[in-house]
Amino acid sequence: MGQKLMGHTGAVCGDAVVDMSPDKSVLILLKHCQDMKQQETRLRFITLFLLLGCTALFIFTICADLRQHGSSGFSGQGNPAEHSLAYSKQECSHTKAAQNEFQSVRNDLRSVFENNVDNKTYMKWQPVIGENYSEKERAIVIPVTGFYFVYAHFALRCHDKDEGFKRFSVQLHRRPFGYNDNVSLTDFRDAIKCSSEPYRNIFVGQLFELEREDQVKVWLREGYKLIASSSFGIFRI
């Protein structure tokens, strides 16, 4: 008996190849592939429109917020350029004030020696840095309440005829504002041996809390004639 061979027809859908024997099945499969491609195209267009709409809404929201803040920031304040200039001038004035305050709370003085003066006297000074020295009171006047480092340096020297030990004694005094009495801040005593150590450097310094208008001065009790040079000063911490 003879046998009939049924031919197979190949139908292409996308990248896949499907072998269908009946012609009708092939037509149905091709139509189904076309419908799938159309739905995929529509979905892509819908997704694209949604992305564009969300992006446009986001940009619009940002622009509206910027316009609102910009109008509220400059409303009633004149030209923005004038506002910026006024702010810059204000910053400069604050900077200068801070610099002046720093300079006004730093003082450095050099001693002025007087004839016919021995001991038990407030030392006289000449300003080197700062403008808060009162020549009448021989004291530094504190301009701002705060913590200050107060210091005094003395270079001592024996004279040719000096022998043995020569004593040196000094105090830092404070006169609070509104009072007539001086208060001792610190007391320093030492001695120099003229026969073996005719020269000596002495430094006195300490941190104090001082108030505005307080007076700080140096009280020399003993050893005035031993001083070759000296300095006295304060600076705010």
Tab-separated table of C-alpha atoms in Angstrom:
chain	number	residue	atom	x	y	z
A	1	MET	CA	0.000	0.000	0.000
A	2	GLY	CA	1.169	3.335	-0.789
A	3	GLN	CA	1.626	5.778	2.047
A	4	LYS	CA	0.862	9.469	1.904
A	5	LEU	CA	3.254	11.874	3.492
A	6	MET	CA	1.663	14.993	4.888
A	7	GLY	CA	3.836	18.059	4.377
A	8	HIS	CA	4.521	20.428	7.285
A	9	THR	CA	4.280	24.166	6.781
A	10	GLY	CA	6.559	26.457	8.918
A	11	ALA	CA	4.951	29.570	10.475
A	12	VAL	CA	7.184	32.352	11.899
A	13	CYS	CA	6.074	34.362	15.028
A	14	GLY	CA	8.702	36.775	16.277
A	15	ASP	CA	11.901	34.832	16.647
A	16	ALA	CA	10.148	31.452	17.178
A	17	VAL	CA	9.382	28.970	14.375
A	18	VAL	CA	6.262	26.794	14.838
A	19	ASP	CA	5.571	23.827	12.550
A	20	MET	CA	1.843	23.529	11.738
A	21	SER	CA	0.372	21.070	9.351
A	22	PRO	CA	-3.097	22.522	8.655
A	23	ASP	CA	-3.185	25.798	6.711
A	24	LYS	CA	-5.933	27.113	8.910
A	25	SER	CA	-3.836	26.730	12.035
A	26	VAL	CA	-1.041	28.643	10.388
A	27	LEU	CA	-3.340	31.559	9.593
A	28	ILE	CA	-4.666	31.619	13.181
A	29	LEU	CA	-1.134	31.624	14.569
A	30	LEU	CA	-0.048	34.476	12.282
A	31	LYS	CA	-3.048	36.556	13.308
A	32	HIS	CA	-2.312	35.871	16.978
A	33	CYS	CA	1.292	37.066	16.482
A	34	GLN	CA	0.104	40.270	14.834
A	35	ASP	CA	-2.304	40.971	17.704
A	36	MET	CA	0.476	40.443	20.260
A	37	LYS	CA	2.770	42.863	18.442
A	38	GLN	CA	0.018	45.520	18.286
A	39	GLN	CA	-0.679	45.178	22.024
A	40	GLU	CA	3.027	45.442	22.796
A	41	THR	CA	3.306	48.603	20.695
A	42	ARG	CA	0.305	50.170	22.449
A	43	LEU	CA	1.753	49.343	25.868
A	44	ARG	CA	5.054	50.974	24.945
A	45	PHE	CA	3.306	54.168	23.826
A	46	ILE	CA	1.208	54.270	27.016
A	47	THR	CA	4.298	53.812	29.203
A	48	LEU	CA	6.126	56.554	27.310
A	49	PHE	CA	3.232	58.994	27.752
A	50	LEU	CA	3.059	58.225	31.489
A	51	LEU	CA	6.800	58.875	31.914
A	52	LEU	CA	6.582	62.157	30.012
A	53	GLY	CA	3.584	63.276	32.075
A	54	CYS	CA	5.295	62.485	35.402
A	55	THR	CA	8.460	64.314	34.308
A	56	ALA	CA	6.494	67.397	33.249
A	57	LEU	CA	4.589	67.435	36.557
A	58	PHE	CA	7.826	67.143	38.561
A	59	ILE	CA	9.458	70.024	36.660
A	60	PHE	CA	6.369	72.183	37.057
A	61	THR	CA	6.280	71.550	40.838
A	62	ILE	CA	9.949	72.547	41.239
A	63	CYS	CA	9.525	75.740	39.197
A	64	ALA	CA	6.459	76.770	41.186
A	65	ASP	CA	8.276	76.202	44.487
A	66	LEU	CA	11.274	78.280	43.348
A	67	ARG	CA	9.045	81.145	42.239
A	68	GLN	CA	7.219	81.100	45.588
A	69	HIS	CA	10.421	81.200	47.639
A	70	GLY	CA	11.973	83.840	45.424
A	71	SER	CA	9.003	86.180	45.691
A	72	SER	CA	8.697	85.745	49.478
A	73	GLY	CA	12.441	86.278	50.013
A	74	PHE	CA	12.569	89.656	48.297
A	75	SER	CA	9.040	90.969	48.896
A	76	GLY	CA	9.140	94.298	50.667
A	77	GLN	CA	12.949	94.442	50.642
A	78	GLY	CA	13.652	96.332	47.453
A	79	ASN	CA	16.102	95.358	44.771
A	80	PRO	CA	17.895	92.004	45.336
A	81	ALA	CA	21.209	93.618	44.436
A	82	GLU	CA	20.660	96.335	47.050
A	83	HIS	CA	19.764	93.693	49.619
A	84	SER	CA	22.992	91.784	48.888
A	85	LEU	CA	25.048	94.986	49.158
A	86	ALA	CA	23.487	95.885	52.505
A	87	TYR	CA	24.165	92.375	53.817
A	88	SER	CA	27.820	92.595	52.728
A	89	LYS	CA	28.236	95.943	54.497
A	90	GLN	CA	26.693	94.492	57.659
A	91	GLU	CA	29.085	91.525	57.575
A	92	CYS	CA	32.064	93.861	57.114
A	93	SER	CA	30.987	95.968	60.087
A	94	HIS	CA	30.672	92.864	62.277
A	95	THR	CA	34.119	91.684	61.184
A	96	LYS	CA	35.710	95.054	61.970
A	97	ALA	CA	33.975	95.153	65.354
A	98	ALA	CA	35.323	91.697	66.209
A	99	GLN	CA	38.825	92.722	65.163
A	100	ASN	CA	38.661	95.906	67.225
A	101	GLU	CA	37.440	93.958	70.232
A	102	PHE	CA	40.323	91.490	69.915
A	103	GLN	CA	42.851	94.321	69.677
A	104	SER	CA	41.305	96.199	72.609
A	105	VAL	CA	41.696	93.259	75.003
A	106	ARG	CA	45.388	92.800	74.378
A	107	ASN	CA	47.912	95.040	76.098
A	108	ASP	CA	51.673	94.956	76.359
A	109	LEU	CA	53.584	97.604	78.343
A	110	ARG	CA	57.224	98.470	78.942
A	111	SER	CA	58.515	99.869	82.207
A	112	VAL	CA	59.381	103.535	82.698
A	113	PHE	CA	61.977	104.060	85.432
A	114	GLU	CA	61.737	106.992	87.783
A	115	ASN	CA	64.377	108.725	89.831
A	116	ASN	CA	64.161	108.866	93.618
A	117	VAL	CA	61.943	105.767	93.670
A	118	ASP	CA	62.978	102.762	95.712
A	119	ASN	CA	60.355	100.267	96.821
A	120	LYS	CA	56.662	100.012	97.670
A	121	THR	CA	55.370	101.708	94.579
A	122	TYR	CA	53.078	101.013	91.638
A	123	MET	CA	55.253	100.698	88.568
A	124	LYS	CA	54.900	103.153	85.721
A	125	TRP	CA	54.525	101.856	82.170
A	126	GLN	CA	54.565	102.910	78.543
A	127	PRO	CA	52.034	101.260	76.147
A	128	VAL	CA	53.419	99.179	73.273
A	129	ILE	CA	50.244	97.324	72.254
A	130	GLY	CA	46.702	98.350	73.236
A	131	GLU	CA	45.047	101.546	74.375
A	132	ASN	CA	43.578	100.589	77.749
A	133	TYR	CA	46.383	101.862	79.954
A	134	SER	CA	45.528	104.545	82.496
A	135	GLU	CA	48.624	106.620	83.159
A	136	LYS	CA	46.978	108.260	86.150
A	137	GLU	CA	46.172	104.947	87.852
A	138	ARG	CA	49.228	103.163	86.386
A	139	ALA	CA	46.884	100.311	85.551
A	140	ILE	CA	45.378	98.446	82.624
A	141	VAL	CA	41.613	99.001	82.522
A	142	ILE	CA	39.693	95.869	81.509
A	143	PRO	CA	37.368	96.707	78.577
A	144	VAL	CA	35.299	93.488	78.428
A	145	THR	CA	34.339	90.962	81.100
A	146	GLY	CA	36.073	87.631	80.579
A	147	PHE	CA	39.067	85.449	81.351
A	148	TYR	CA	42.467	87.121	81.022
A	149	PHE	CA	46.036	85.940	81.257
A	150	VAL	CA	47.945	88.564	83.252
A	151	TYR	CA	51.739	88.480	83.099
A	152	ALA	CA	54.819	90.425	84.190
A	153	HIS	CA	58.447	89.829	83.232
A	154	PHE	CA	61.490	91.221	85.015
A	155	ALA	CA	65.169	91.148	84.038
A	156	LEU	CA	67.176	91.604	87.235
A	157	ARG	CA	70.783	92.704	87.479
A	158	CYS	CA	73.086	93.286	90.453
A	159	HIS	CA	75.133	96.452	90.627
A	160	ASP	CA	78.885	96.497	91.009
A	161	LYS	CA	78.808	97.210	94.725
A	162	ASP	CA	76.046	94.713	95.522
A	163	GLU	CA	77.047	91.683	97.552
A	164	GLY	CA	75.269	88.669	98.972
A	165	PHE	CA	71.548	88.059	98.367
A	166	LYS	CA	69.233	90.769	97.098
A	167	ARG	CA	65.547	90.125	97.611
A	168	PHE	CA	62.871	90.790	95.033
A	169	SER	CA	59.134	90.933	95.789
A	170	VAL	CA	56.230	91.881	93.535
A	171	GLN	CA	52.427	91.620	93.546
A	172	LEU	CA	49.722	91.882	90.886
A	173	HIS	CA	46.833	93.992	92.172
A	174	ARG	CA	43.243	94.361	91.053
A	175	ARG	CA	40.914	97.226	91.881
A	176	PRO	CA	37.286	96.242	91.161
A	177	PHE	CA	35.114	98.854	89.513
A	178	GLY	CA	33.388	101.062	92.081
A	179	TYR	CA	35.788	100.191	94.920
A	180	ASN	CA	38.736	102.099	96.388
A	181	ASP	CA	40.639	99.134	97.777
A	182	ASN	CA	43.116	97.030	95.808
A	183	VAL	CA	43.001	93.237	95.979
A	184	SER	CA	46.089	91.059	95.558
A	185	LEU	CA	45.810	88.678	92.613
A	186	THR	CA	49.162	86.940	93.097
A	187	ASP	CA	52.286	87.354	95.205
A	188	PHE	CA	55.838	86.510	94.059
A	189	ARG	CA	59.074	86.567	96.085
A	190	ASP	CA	62.589	85.588	95.101
A	191	ALA	CA	66.244	86.542	95.590
A	192	ILE	CA	69.341	86.983	93.449
A	193	LYS	CA	72.840	86.036	94.601
A	194	CYS	CA	75.040	88.847	93.351
A	195	SER	CA	78.366	87.091	94.008
A	196	SER	CA	77.641	84.069	91.763
A	197	GLU	CA	74.488	84.924	89.793
A	198	PRO	CA	74.378	88.660	89.066
A	199	TYR	CA	71.667	88.300	86.371
A	200	ARG	CA	68.267	86.675	86.560
A	201	ASN	CA	64.949	86.572	84.646
A	202	ILE	CA	61.664	86.290	86.492
A	203	PHE	CA	58.255	85.668	84.917
A	204	VAL	CA	54.936	85.952	86.735
A	205	GLY	CA	51.745	84.917	84.950
A	206	GLN	CA	48.316	83.564	85.799
A	207	LEU	CA	44.782	83.283	84.429
A	208	PHE	CA	42.084	85.414	86.084
A	209	GLU	CA	38.408	86.166	85.565
A	210	LEU	CA	38.102	89.952	85.387
A	211	GLU	CA	35.140	92.260	84.952
A	212	ARG	CA	34.679	95.333	82.837
A	213	GLU	CA	36.305	98.504	84.266
A	214	ASP	CA	38.522	96.525	86.645
A	215	GLN	CA	42.044	97.928	87.054
A	216	VAL	CA	45.111	95.666	87.025
A	217	LYS	CA	48.468	97.029	88.191
A	218	VAL	CA	51.922	95.957	89.442
A	219	TRP	CA	52.907	96.663	93.048
A	220	LEU	CA	56.691	96.545	93.567
A	221	ARG	CA	57.452	95.932	97.218
A	222	GLU	CA	61.185	95.210	97.133
A	223	GLY	CA	64.045	95.153	94.629
A	224	TYR	CA	63.118	98.108	92.421
A	225	LYS	CA	66.766	99.025	91.781
A	226	LEU	CA	67.527	95.470	90.603
A	227	ILE	CA	65.246	95.814	87.568
A	228	ALA	CA	67.147	96.273	84.320
A	229	SER	CA	64.001	95.998	82.164
A	230	SER	CA	60.453	94.735	82.582
A	231	SER	CA	57.162	94.264	80.769
A	232	PHE	CA	53.558	93.904	81.844
A	233	GLY	CA	50.456	92.921	79.914
A	234	ILE	CA	47.190	91.050	79.519
A	235	PHE	CA	45.345	89.209	76.794
A	236	ARG	CA	41.876	87.771	76.741
A	237	ILE	CA	41.364	84.016	76.418
